[in-house]
Coordinates of C-alpha atoms in Angstrom, one line a residue:
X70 CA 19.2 -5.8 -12.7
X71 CA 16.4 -6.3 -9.9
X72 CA 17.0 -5.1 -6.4
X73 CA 16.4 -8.8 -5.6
X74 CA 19.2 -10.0 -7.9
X75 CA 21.6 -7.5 -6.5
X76 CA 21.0 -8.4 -2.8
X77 CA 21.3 -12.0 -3.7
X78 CA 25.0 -11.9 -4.2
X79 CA 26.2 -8.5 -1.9
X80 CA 29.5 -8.7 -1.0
X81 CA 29.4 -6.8 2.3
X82 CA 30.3 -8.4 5.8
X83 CA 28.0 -10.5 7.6
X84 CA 27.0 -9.5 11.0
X85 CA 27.0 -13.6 11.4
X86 CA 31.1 -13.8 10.9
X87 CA 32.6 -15.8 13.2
X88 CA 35.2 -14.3 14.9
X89 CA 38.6 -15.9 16.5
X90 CA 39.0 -19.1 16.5
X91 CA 40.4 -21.6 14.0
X92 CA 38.4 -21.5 10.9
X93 CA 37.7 -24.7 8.9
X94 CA 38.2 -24.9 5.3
X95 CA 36.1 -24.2 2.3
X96 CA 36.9 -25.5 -1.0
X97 CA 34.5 -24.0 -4.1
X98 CA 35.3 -25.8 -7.7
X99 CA 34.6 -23.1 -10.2
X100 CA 35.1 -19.3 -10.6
X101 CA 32.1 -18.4 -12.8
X102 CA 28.8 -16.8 -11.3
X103 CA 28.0 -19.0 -9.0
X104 CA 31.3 -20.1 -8.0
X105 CA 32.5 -16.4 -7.1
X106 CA 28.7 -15.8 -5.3
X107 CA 29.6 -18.7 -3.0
X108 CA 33.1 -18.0 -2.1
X109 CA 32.1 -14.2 -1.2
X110 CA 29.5 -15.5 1.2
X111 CA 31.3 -17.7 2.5
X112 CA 34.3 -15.7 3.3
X113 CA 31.8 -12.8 4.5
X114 CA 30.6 -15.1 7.0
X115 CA 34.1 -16.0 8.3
X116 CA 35.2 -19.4 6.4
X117 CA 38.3 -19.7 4.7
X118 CA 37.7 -20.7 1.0
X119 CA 39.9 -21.7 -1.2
X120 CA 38.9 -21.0 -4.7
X121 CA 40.2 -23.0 -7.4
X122 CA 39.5 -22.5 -11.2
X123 CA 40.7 -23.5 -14.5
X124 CA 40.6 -20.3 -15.7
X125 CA 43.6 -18.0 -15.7
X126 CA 41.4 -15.4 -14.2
X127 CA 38.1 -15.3 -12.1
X128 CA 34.4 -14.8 -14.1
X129 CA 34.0 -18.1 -16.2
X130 CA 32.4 -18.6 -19.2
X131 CA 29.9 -15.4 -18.6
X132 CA 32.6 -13.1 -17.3
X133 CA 35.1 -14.1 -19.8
X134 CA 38.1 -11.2 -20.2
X135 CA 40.3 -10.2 -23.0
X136 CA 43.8 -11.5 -22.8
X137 CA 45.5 -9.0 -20.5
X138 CA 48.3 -8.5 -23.8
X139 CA 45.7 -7.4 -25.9
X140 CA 44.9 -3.9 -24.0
X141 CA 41.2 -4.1 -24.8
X142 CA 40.3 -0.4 -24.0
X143 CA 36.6 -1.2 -23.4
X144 CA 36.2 -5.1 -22.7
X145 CA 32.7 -3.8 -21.0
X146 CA 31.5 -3.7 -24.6
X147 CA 31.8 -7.6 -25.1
X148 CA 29.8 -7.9 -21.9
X149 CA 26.1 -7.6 -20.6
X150 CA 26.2 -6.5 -16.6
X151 CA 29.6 -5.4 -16.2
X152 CA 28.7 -3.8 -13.5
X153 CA 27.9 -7.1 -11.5
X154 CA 31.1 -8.4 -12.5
X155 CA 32.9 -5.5 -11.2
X156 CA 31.2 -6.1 -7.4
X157 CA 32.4 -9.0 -7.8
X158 CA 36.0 -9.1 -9.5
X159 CA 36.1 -6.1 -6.2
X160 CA 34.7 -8.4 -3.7
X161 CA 37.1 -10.8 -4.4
X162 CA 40.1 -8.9 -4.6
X163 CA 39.3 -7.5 -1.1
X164 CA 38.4 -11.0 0.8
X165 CA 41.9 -12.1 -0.8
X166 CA 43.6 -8.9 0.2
X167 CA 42.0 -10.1 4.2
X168 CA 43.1 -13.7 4.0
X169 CA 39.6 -15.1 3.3
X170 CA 40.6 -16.3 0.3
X171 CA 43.0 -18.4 -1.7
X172 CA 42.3 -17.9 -5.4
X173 CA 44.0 -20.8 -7.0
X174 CA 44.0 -19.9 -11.2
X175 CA 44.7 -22.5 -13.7
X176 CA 43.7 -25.3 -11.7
X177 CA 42.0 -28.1 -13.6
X178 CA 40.5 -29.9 -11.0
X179 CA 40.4 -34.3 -12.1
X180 CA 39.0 -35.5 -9.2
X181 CA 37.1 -35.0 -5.3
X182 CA 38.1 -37.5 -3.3
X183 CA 35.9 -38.0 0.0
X184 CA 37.9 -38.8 3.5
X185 CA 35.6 -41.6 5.3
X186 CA 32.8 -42.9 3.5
X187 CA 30.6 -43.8 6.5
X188 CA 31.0 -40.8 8.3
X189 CA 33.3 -38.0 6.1
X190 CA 36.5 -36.3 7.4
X191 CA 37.2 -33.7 4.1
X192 CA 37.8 -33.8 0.8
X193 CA 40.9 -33.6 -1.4
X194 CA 40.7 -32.3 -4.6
X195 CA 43.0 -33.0 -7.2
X196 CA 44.0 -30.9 -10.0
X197 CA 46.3 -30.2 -12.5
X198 CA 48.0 -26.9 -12.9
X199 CA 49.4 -24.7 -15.6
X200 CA 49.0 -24.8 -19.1
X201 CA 50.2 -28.1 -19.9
X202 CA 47.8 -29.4 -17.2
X203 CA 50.8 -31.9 -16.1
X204 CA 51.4 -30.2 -12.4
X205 CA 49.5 -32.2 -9.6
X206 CA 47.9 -30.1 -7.2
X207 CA 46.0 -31.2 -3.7
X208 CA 44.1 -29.0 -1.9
X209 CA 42.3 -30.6 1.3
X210 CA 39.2 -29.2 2.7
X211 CA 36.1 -30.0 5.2
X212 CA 33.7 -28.9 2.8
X213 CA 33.0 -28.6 -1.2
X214 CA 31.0 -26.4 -3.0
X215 CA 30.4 -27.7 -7.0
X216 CA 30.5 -24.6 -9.3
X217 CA 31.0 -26.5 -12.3
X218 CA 29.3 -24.8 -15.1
X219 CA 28.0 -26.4 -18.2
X220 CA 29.2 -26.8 -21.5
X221 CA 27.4 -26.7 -24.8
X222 CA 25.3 -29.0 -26.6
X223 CA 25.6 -29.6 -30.4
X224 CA 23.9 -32.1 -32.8
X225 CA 25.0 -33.4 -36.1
X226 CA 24.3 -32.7 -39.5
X227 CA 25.7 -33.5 -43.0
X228 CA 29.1 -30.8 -43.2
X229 CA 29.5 -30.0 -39.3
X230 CA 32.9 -31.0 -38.7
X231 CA 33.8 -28.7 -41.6
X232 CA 36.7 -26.2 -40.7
X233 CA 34.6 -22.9 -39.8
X234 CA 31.7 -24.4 -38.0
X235 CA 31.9 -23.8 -34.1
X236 CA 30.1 -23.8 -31.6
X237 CA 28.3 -21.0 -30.8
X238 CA 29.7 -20.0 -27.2
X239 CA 32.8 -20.7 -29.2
X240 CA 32.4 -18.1 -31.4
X241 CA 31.4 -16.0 -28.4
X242 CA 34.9 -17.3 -26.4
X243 CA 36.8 -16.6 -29.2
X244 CA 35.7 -12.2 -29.3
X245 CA 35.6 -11.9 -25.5
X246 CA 39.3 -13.8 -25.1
X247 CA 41.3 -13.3 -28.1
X248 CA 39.6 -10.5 -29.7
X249 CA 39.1 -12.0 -33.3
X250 CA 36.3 -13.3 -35.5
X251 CA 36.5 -16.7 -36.9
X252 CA 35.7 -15.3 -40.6
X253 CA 34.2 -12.5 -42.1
X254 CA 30.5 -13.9 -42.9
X255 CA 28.9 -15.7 -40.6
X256 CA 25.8 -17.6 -39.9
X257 CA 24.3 -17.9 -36.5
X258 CA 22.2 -21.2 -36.2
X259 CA 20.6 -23.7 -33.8
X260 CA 18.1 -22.6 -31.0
X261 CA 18.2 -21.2 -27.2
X262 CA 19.2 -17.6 -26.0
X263 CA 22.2 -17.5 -26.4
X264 CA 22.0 -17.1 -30.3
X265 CA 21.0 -13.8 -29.9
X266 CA 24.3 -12.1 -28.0
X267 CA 26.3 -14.4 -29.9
X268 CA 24.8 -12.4 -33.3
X269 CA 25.0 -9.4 -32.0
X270 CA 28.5 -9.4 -30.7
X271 CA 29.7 -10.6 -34.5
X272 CA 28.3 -8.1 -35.9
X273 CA 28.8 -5.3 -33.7
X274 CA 32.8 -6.1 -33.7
X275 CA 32.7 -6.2 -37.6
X276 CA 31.2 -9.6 -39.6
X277 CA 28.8 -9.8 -41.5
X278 CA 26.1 -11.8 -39.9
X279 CA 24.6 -13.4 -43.1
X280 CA 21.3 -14.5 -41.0
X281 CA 20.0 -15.7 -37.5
X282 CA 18.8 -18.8 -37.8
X283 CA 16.1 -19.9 -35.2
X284 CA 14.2 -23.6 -35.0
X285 CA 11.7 -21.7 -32.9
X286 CA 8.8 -20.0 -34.1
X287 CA 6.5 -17.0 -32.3
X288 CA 3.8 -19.7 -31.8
X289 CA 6.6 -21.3 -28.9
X290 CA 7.1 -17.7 -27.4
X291 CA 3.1 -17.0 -27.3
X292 CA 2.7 -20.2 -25.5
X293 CA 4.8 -18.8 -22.8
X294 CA 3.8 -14.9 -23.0
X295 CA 1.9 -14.7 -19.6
X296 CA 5.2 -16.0 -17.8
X297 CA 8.1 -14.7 -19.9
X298 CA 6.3 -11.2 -19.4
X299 CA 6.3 -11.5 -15.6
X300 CA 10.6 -10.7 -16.6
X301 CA 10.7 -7.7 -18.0
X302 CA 14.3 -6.9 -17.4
X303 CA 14.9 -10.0 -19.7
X304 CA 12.3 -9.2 -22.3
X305 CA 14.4 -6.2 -22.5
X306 CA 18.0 -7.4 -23.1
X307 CA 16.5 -9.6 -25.5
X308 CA 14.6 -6.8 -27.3
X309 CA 17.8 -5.0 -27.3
X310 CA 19.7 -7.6 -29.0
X311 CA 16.8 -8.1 -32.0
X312 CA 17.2 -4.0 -32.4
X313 CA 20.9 -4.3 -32.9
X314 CA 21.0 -7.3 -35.6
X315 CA 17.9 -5.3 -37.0
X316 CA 19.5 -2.0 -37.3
X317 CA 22.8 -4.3 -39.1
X318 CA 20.2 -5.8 -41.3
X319 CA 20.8 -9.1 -40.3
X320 CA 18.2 -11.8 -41.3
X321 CA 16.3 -13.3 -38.7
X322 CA 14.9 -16.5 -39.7
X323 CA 12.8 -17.8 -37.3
X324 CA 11.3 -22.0 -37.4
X325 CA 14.1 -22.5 -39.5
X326 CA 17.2 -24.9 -39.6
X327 CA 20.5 -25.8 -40.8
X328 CA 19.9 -28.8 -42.8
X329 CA 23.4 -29.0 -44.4
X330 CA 26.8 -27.4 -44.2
X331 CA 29.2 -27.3 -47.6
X332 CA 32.6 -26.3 -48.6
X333 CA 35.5 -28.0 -50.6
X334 CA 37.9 -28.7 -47.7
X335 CA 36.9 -25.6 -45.7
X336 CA 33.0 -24.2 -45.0
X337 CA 31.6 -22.3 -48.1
X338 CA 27.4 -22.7 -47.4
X339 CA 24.8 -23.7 -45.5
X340 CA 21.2 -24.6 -46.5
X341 CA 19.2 -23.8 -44.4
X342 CA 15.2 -24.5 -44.4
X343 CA 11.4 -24.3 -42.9
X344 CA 10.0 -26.3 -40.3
X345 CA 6.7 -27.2 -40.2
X346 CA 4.7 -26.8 -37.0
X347 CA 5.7 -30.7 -35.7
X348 CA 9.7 -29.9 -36.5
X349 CA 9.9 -31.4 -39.8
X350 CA 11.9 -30.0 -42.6
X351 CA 9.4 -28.4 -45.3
X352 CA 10.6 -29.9 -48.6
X353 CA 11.3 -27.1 -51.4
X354 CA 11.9 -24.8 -48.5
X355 CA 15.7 -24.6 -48.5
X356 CA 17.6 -22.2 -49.3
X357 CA 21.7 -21.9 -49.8
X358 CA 23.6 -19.0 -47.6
X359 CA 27.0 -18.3 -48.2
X360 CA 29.0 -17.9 -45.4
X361 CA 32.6 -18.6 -44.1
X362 CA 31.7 -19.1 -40.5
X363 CA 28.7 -21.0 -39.0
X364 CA 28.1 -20.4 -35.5
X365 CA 25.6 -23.3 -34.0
X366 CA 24.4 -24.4 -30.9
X367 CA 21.0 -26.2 -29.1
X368 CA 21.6 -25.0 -25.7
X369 CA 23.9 -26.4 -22.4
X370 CA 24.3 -29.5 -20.3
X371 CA 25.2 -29.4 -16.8
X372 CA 28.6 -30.6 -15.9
X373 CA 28.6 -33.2 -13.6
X374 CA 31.5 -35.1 -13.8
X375 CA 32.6 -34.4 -10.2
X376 CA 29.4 -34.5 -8.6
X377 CA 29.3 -38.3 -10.1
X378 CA 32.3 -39.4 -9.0
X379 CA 31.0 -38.0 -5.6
X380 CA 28.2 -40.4 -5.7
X381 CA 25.6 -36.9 -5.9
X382 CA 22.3 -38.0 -6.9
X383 CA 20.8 -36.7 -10.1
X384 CA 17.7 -35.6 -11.2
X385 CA 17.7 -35.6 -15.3
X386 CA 21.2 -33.9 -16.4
X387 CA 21.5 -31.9 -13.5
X388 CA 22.9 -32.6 -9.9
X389 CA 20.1 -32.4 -7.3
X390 CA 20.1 -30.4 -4.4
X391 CA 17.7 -29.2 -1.8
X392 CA 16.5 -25.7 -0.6
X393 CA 20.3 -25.1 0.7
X394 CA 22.0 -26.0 -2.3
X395 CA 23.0 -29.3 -0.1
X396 CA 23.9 -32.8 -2.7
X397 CA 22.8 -35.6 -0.6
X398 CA 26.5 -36.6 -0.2
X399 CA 27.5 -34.9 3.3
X400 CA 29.2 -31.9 2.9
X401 CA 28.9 -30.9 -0.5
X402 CA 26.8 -28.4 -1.8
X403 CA 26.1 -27.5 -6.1
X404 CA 25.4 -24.3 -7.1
X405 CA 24.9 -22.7 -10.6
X406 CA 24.8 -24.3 -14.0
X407 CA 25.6 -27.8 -12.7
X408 CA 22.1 -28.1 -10.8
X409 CA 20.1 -26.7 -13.7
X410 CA 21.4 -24.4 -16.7
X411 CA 19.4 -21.1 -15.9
X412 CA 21.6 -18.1 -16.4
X413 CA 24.1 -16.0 -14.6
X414 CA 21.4 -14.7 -12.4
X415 CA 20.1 -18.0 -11.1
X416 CA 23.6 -18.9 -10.6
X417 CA 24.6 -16.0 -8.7
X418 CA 21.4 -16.4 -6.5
X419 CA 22.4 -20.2 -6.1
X420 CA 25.8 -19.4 -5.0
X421 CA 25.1 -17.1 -2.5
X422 CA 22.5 -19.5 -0.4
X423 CA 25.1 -22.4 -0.9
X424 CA 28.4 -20.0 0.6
X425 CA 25.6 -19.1 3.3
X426 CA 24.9 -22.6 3.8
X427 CA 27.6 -24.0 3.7
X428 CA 29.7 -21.4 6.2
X429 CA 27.0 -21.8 8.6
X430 CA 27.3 -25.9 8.8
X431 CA 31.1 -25.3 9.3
X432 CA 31.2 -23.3 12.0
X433 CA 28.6 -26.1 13.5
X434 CA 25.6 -23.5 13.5
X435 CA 22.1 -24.6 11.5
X436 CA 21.7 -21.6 8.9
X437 CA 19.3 -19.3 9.2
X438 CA 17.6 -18.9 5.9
X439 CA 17.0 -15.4 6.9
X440 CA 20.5 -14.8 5.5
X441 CA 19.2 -15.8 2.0
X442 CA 16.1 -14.2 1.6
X443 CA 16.3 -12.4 -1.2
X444 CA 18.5 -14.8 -2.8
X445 CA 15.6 -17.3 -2.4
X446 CA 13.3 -15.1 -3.8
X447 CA 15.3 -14.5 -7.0
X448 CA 16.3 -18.5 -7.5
X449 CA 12.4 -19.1 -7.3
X450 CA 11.8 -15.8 -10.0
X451 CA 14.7 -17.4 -12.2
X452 CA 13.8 -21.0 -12.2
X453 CA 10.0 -20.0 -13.1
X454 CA 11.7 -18.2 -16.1
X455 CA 14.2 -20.7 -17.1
X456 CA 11.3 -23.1 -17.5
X457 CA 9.3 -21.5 -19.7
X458 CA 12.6 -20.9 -21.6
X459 CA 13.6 -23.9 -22.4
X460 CA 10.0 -25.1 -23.2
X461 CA 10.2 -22.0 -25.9
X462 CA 13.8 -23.5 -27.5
X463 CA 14.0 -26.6 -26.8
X464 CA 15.5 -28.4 -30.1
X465 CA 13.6 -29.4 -32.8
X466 CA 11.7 -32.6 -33.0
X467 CA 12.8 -34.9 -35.6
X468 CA 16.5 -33.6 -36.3
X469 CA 17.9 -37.0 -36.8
X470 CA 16.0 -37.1 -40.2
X471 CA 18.3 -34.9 -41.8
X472 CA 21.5 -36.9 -40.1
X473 CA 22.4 -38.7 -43.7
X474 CA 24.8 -42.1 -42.9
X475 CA 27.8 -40.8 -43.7
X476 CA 27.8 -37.8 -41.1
X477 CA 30.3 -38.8 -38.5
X478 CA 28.5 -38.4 -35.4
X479 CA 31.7 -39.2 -32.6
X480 CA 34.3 -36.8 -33.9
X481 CA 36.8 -38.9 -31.2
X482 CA 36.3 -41.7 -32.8
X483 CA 35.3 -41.2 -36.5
X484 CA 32.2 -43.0 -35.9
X485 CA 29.8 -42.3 -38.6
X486 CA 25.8 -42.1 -38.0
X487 CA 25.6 -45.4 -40.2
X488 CA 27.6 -47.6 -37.9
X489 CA 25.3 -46.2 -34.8
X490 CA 22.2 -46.8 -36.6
X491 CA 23.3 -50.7 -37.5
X492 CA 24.4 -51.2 -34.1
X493 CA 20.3 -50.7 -33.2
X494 CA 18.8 -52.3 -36.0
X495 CA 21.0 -55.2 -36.8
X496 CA 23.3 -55.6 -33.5
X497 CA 20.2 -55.4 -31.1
X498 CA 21.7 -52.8 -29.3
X499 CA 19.0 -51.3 -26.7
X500 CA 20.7 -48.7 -24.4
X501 CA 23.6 -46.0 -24.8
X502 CA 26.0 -48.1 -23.1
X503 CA 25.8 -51.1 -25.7
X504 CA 26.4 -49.0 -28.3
X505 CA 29.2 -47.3 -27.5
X506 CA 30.9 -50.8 -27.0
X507 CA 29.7 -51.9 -30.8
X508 CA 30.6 -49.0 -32.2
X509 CA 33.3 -47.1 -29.6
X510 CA 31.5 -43.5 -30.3
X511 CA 32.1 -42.1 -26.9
X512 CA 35.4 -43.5 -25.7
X513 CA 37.4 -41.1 -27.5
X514 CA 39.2 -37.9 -25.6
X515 CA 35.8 -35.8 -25.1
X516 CA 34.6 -38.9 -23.4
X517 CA 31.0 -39.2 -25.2
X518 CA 30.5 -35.1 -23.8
X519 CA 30.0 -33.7 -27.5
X520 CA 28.6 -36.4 -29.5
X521 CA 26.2 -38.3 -26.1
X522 CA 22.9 -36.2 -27.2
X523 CA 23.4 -37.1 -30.7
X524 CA 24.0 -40.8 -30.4
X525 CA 21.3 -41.1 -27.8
X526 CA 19.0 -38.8 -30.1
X527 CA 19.9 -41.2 -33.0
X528 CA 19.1 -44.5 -31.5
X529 CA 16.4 -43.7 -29.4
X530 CA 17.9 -44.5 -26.4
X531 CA 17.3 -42.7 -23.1
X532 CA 20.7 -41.0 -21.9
X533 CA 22.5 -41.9 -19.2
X534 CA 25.5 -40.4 -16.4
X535 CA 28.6 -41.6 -17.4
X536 CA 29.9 -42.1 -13.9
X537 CA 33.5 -41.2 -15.2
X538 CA 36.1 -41.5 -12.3
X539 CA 38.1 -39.2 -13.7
X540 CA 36.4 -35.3 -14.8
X541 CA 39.3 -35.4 -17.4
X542 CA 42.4 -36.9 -19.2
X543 CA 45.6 -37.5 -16.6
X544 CA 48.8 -38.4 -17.2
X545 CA 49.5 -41.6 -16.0
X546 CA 52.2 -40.9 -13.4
X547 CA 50.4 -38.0 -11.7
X548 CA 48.2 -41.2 -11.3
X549 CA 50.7 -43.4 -10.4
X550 CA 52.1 -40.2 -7.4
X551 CA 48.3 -40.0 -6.5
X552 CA 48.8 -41.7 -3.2
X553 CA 51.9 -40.0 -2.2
X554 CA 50.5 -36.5 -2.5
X555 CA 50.7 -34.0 -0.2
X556 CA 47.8 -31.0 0.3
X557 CA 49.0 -27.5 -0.9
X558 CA 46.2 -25.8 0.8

């Protein structure tokens, strides 16, 4: 990792702390990269924060930890910068240790209400707590910093609800938590980065990774050479990755695509096929893989189900923000995944200039971006390289061709692709929102998050935010309590 990128998330004490003096309160949503990056600024500047995750312990999705049970000797080897994680996981173990911080685990946070619309007095943020998620939890504080993350994108095709297809972080989630492979051959499909640690980790803890399978093609990387090259710490860990599925003798199969997934009650086979040059499946091209696992994925969406209910602005998927990380809703700032899915670098670097920010604003001082410098510096590095990134994988034109009518598309709901498609062509349905009345794909539990790209992909229809009030399911009498809460923090 750069110098840059280290300096954009130190965990060392400010000479701006504030000292003496009652400190207002910081409330960050999310312990992944950014999350953790803002609460150590924060706190290093002299704000209290209370962290609050849904995770049973800090790092998120990229810092994801064995099980503490399972006595992984070497949970480093499931892990790419370990080291950052450790300056971190150490950070935050010492502001906790000073009273800087209140780490609040399994926390699923449902809603941010805002005190005073004209002129804001706080926030509370509601969650529910433990396992069962059934536990209401309030936590009041002055200012709210969105670490949300982003969850994964998937599109349909003909066998994808098959028992042993998951997603491809799944598969990922599943060897970093619990240790254990989904099957013994698997298949690696879709397009975006993360394909290639996904691989890599199955077949360095023991499957047989039957092939890589890649909708982008070296003409989409040399496109991009002059600015990908400009990261060579990335072209690196990437190279790395390729050299490890090449020395297991794994298949990569690049412009390529998953066309089918079979099995009598369980996943047997995929087919897989070329793409020509616009995207298009090249007929007499596919070929049939056996496999008892398929691994596939087409990249993240923001989450921004909070910032919505907020009334944040958007720009496309992602929550907008200025040069501070600041919404334009008074007093909350968005940092990481949720304003842009870039990486654990670009998050980290986005989390420290929203703590900075945002610890500076509440002790009534204007921030001096002096303090984030070098974070700056790296956000601007890591956006120019995220760009060119998802130009290289973005998912392939014309997928929807291969989505036959009987593929159900909202798994909630059992909707096929068929009833979609009619709703369009015969119902004169002309935006998202009309079809998921005709045809109820989105209203099941996932709340149109998994199958949303698809049924907009399908009908042509531009997508739109949800404006959920709620970020997820809750029990109607923590609903019916709501009012008579009382803060824990």
């Amino acid at each position: 990792m750069s110098r840059h990128a280290h300096d954009a998330y130190d965990t060392r004490d400010s000479q701006e702390a504030i000292g003496g003096g009652a400190r207002r309160s910081l409330a960050v949503i999310g312990a992944g990269p950014a999350g953790l990056a803002a609460t150590l600024a924060a706190a290093a500047r002299g704000s209290h924060v209370t962290l609050i995750d849904a995770g049973a312990q800090a790092g998120g999705q990229f810092y994801r930890q064995p099980a503490e049970e399972l006595g992984a000797r070497r949970p480093q080897a499931l892990h790419h910068q370990w080291r950052t994680w450790e300056r971190l996981r150490d950070g935050l173990a010492a502001q906790i240790a000073a009273g800087r911080v209140t780490h609040l685990t399994d926390h699923h946070v449902w809603c941010v209400e805002r005190l005073g619309l004209d002129e804001p007095t706080g926030f509370l943020v509601h969650a529910l707590r433990g396992p069962a998620q059934e536990e209401p939890s309030v936590v009041r504080a002055d200012t709210v910093v969105l670490a949300t993350g982003a969850y994964e994108k998937v599109l349909p095709f003909p066998g994808w609800t098959l028992p042993g297809v998951i997603t491809a972080g799944g598969a990922q989630a599943m060897l970093k938590v619990g240790l254990v492979l989904q099957g013994r051959t698997a298949v690696v499909a879709g397009t975006g980065p993360l394909l290639l640690p996904v691989a890599a980790g199955l077949a360095s803890a023991g499957a047989e990774v039957a092939a890589l399978v890649e909708s982008a093609g070296a003409q989409h990387v040399a496109r991009h050479a002059r600015t990908l090259s400009a990261h060579p710490d990335k072209l690196v860990e990437g190279a790395g990755y390729v050299a490890e599925l090449m020395r297991r003798r794994v298949r990569l199969k690049a412009r390529h695509a998953v066309v089918e997934a079979q099995g009598d009650g369980a996943l047997e086979a995929v087919t897989v096929a070329a793409l020509d040059p616009a995207g298009r499946v090249t007929p007499g091209s596919e070929q049939v893989i056996r496999c008892d696992t398929l691994a596939v994925g087409h990249g993240l969406l923001p989450h921004t189900d909070l910032a919505e209910t907020l009334g944040c602005r958007l720009e496309g998927p992602a929550v907008a923000v200025d040069d501070e990380q600041r919404t334009d809703v008074r007093g909350v700032w968005a940092a990481g995944e949720a304003t842009g899915v870039g990486g654990a670098a670009l998050s980290l670097a986005e989390g420290h200039i929203a703590g900075c920010s945002a610890a500076a604003r509440l002790a009534g001082r204007e921030p001096d971006p002096r303090a984030w410098n070098a974070a700056a510096k790296s956000r601007a590095r890591a956006r120019d390289f995220i760009a060119s990134v998802d130009a290289v994988f973005a998912p392939r034109a014309y997928w929807a061709e291969q989505v036959t009518d009987d593929t159900v598309v909202c798994r909630c709901e059992e909707v096929p692709a068929s009833a979609i498609r009619e709703a369009v062509d015969e119902l004169g349905a002309t935006d998202a929102r009309t079809v998921k009345l005709l045809t109820r794909a989105g209203m099941g539990w996932c709340q149109g998050r998994m199958c949303g790209p698809a049924v907009a992909g399908l009908t042509g229809c531009e997508p739109v935010p949800s404006r959920r009030p709620f970020a997820r399911p809750v029990p109607l009498g923590v609903l019916a309590r709501a009012g008579e809460e009382r803060p824990d923090e």
